[in-house]
Short mmCIF file of C-alpha atoms in Angstrom, two decimals:
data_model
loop_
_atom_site.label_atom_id
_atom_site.label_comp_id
_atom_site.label_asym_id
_atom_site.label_seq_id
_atom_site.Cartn_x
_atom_site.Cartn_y
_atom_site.Cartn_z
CA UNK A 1 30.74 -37.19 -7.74
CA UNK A 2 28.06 -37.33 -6.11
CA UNK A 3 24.31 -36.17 -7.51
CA UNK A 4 22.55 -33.65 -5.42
CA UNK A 5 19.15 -34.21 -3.87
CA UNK A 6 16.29 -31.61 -4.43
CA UNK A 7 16.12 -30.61 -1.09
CA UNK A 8 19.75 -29.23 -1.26
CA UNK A 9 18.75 -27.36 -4.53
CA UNK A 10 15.76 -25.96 -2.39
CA UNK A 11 18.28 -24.83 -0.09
CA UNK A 12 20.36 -23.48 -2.64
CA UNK A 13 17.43 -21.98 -4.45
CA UNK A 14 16.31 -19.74 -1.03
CA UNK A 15 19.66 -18.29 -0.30
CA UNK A 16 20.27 -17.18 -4.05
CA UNK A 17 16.66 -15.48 -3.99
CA UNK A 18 17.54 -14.19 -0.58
CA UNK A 19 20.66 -12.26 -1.75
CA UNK A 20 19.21 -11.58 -5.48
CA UNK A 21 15.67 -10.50 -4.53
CA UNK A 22 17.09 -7.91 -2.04
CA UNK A 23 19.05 -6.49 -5.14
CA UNK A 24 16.49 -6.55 -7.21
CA UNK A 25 14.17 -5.15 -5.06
CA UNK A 26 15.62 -2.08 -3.32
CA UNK A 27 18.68 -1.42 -4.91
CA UNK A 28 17.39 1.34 -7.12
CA UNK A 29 15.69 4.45 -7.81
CA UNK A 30 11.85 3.10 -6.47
CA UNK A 31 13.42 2.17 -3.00
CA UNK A 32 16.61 2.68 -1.95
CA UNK A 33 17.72 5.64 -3.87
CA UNK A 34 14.02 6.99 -4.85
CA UNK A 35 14.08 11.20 -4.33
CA UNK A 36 11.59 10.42 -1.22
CA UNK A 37 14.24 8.49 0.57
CA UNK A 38 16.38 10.44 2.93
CA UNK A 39 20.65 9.78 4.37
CA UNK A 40 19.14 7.60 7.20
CA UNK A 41 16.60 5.92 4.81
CA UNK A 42 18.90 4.51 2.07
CA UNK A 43 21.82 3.10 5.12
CA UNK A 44 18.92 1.02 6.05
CA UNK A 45 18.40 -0.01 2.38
CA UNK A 46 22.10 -0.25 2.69
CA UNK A 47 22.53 -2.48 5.00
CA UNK A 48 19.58 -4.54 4.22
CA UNK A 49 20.68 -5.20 1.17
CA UNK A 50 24.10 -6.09 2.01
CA UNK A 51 23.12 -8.32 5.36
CA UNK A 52 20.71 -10.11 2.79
CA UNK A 53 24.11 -10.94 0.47
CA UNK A 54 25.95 -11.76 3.80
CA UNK A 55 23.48 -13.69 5.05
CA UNK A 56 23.15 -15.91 1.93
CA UNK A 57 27.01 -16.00 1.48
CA UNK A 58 27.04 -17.83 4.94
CA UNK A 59 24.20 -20.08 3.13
CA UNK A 60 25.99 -21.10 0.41
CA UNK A 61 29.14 -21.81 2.70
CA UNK A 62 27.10 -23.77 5.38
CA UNK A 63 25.47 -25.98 2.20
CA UNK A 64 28.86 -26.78 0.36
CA UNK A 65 31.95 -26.26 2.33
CA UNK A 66 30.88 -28.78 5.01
CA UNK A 67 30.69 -33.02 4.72
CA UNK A 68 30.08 -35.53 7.45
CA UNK A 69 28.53 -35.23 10.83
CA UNK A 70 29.44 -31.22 10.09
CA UNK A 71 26.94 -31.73 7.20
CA UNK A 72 24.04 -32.33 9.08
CA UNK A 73 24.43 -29.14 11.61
CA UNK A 74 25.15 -26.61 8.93
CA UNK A 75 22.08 -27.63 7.12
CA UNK A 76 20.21 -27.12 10.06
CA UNK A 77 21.92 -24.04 10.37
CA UNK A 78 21.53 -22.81 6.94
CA UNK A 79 17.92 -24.00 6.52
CA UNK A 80 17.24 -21.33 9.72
CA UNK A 81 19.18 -18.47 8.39
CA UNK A 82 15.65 -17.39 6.09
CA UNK A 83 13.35 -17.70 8.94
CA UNK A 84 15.40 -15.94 11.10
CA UNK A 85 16.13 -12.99 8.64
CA UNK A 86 12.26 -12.48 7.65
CA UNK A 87 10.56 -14.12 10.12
CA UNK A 88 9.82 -11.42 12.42
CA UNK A 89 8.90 -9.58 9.24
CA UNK A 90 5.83 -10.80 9.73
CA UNK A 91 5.37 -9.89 13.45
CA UNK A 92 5.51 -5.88 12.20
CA UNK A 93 1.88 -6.39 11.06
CA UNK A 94 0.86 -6.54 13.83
CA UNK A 95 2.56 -2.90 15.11
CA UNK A 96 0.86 -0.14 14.85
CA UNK A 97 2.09 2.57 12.49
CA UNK A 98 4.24 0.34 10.69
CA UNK A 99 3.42 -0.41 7.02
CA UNK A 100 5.42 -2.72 4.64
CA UNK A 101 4.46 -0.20 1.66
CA UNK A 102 7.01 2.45 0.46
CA UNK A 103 5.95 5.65 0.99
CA UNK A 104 4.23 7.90 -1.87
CA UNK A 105 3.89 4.35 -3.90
CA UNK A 106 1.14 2.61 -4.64
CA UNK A 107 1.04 -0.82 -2.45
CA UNK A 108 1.59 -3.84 -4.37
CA UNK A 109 0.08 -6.66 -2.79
CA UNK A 110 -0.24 -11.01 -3.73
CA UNK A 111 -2.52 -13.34 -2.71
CA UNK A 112 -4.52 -9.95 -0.73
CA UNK A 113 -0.44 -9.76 1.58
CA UNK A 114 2.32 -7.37 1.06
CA UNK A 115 4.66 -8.38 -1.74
CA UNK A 116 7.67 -8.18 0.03
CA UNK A 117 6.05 -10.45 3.38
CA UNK A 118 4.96 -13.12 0.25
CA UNK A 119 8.38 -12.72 -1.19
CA UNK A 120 9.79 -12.90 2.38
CA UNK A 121 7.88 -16.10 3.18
CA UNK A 122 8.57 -17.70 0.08
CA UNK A 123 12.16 -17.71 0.99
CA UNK A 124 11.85 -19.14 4.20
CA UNK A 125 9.57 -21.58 2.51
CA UNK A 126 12.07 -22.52 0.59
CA UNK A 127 14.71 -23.21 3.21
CA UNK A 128 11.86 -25.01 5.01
CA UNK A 129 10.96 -27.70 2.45
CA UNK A 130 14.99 -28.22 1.44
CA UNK A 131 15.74 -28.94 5.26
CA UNK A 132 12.44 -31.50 4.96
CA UNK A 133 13.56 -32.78 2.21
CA UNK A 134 17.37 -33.76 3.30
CA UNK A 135 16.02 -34.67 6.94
CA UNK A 136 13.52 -37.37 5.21
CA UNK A 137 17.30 -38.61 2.81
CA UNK A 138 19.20 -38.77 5.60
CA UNK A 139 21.17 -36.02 5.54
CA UNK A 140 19.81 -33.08 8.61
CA UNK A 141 19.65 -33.84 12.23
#
């Protein structure tokens, strides 16, 4: 068997935190299901939460059901899946109105940024340094 390099485990590492974060995150009474949180509120939690899963299911498929010349797209393909989730994440700063805060909660912010943006970005860091990692062994287009 063969002995993974740390760039896959990178890779690996963003799409569990993708899926688990989201879970962690809004799946309870603060976000999703908090008493300020209307029908149309908590389907987008919903479906955030579930896309997130989804999204790192495909991942964890792309990372370890694939070998040969296959290999090198779906790590490609998998190393873009973060930055296109939460990438434009990013871009809603700069729209008025919008605000990354829950409403009626105080903000909670890192490094002087929105928690969930440095959260966000940490992910597609992640994904980032794994695919830099495997392209410098060998192993991404």
């Amino acid at each position: 068997m063969r002995r993974m390099r740390p760039g896959r485990y990178l890779l690996l590492a963003s799409a569990a935190a993708m899926a688990l974060g989201h879970w962690a995150a809004d799946w309870n009474r603060g976000h999703t299901f908090g008493p300020g949180y209307g029908p149309h509120a908590r389907w987008h939690g919903t479906t955030e939460v579930v896309s997130a899963t989804l999204d790192a299911l495909l991942m964890l498929a792309l990372l370890t059901r694939t070998s040969g010349a296959e290999r090198r797209l779906a790590t490609t393909v998998a190393a873009l899946v973060p930055l296109l989730r939460y990438g434009p994440s990013n871009l809603t700063l700069a729209v008025a109105g919008t605000s990354p805060y829950a409403e009626g909660r105080p903000p909670i912010r890192l490094l002087g940024l929105p928690a969930s943006l440095v959260a966000q970005d940490t992910v597609i860091g992640l994904a980032l340094c794994g695919y830099w990692l495997e392209r410098r062994a060998g192993q991404a287009a």
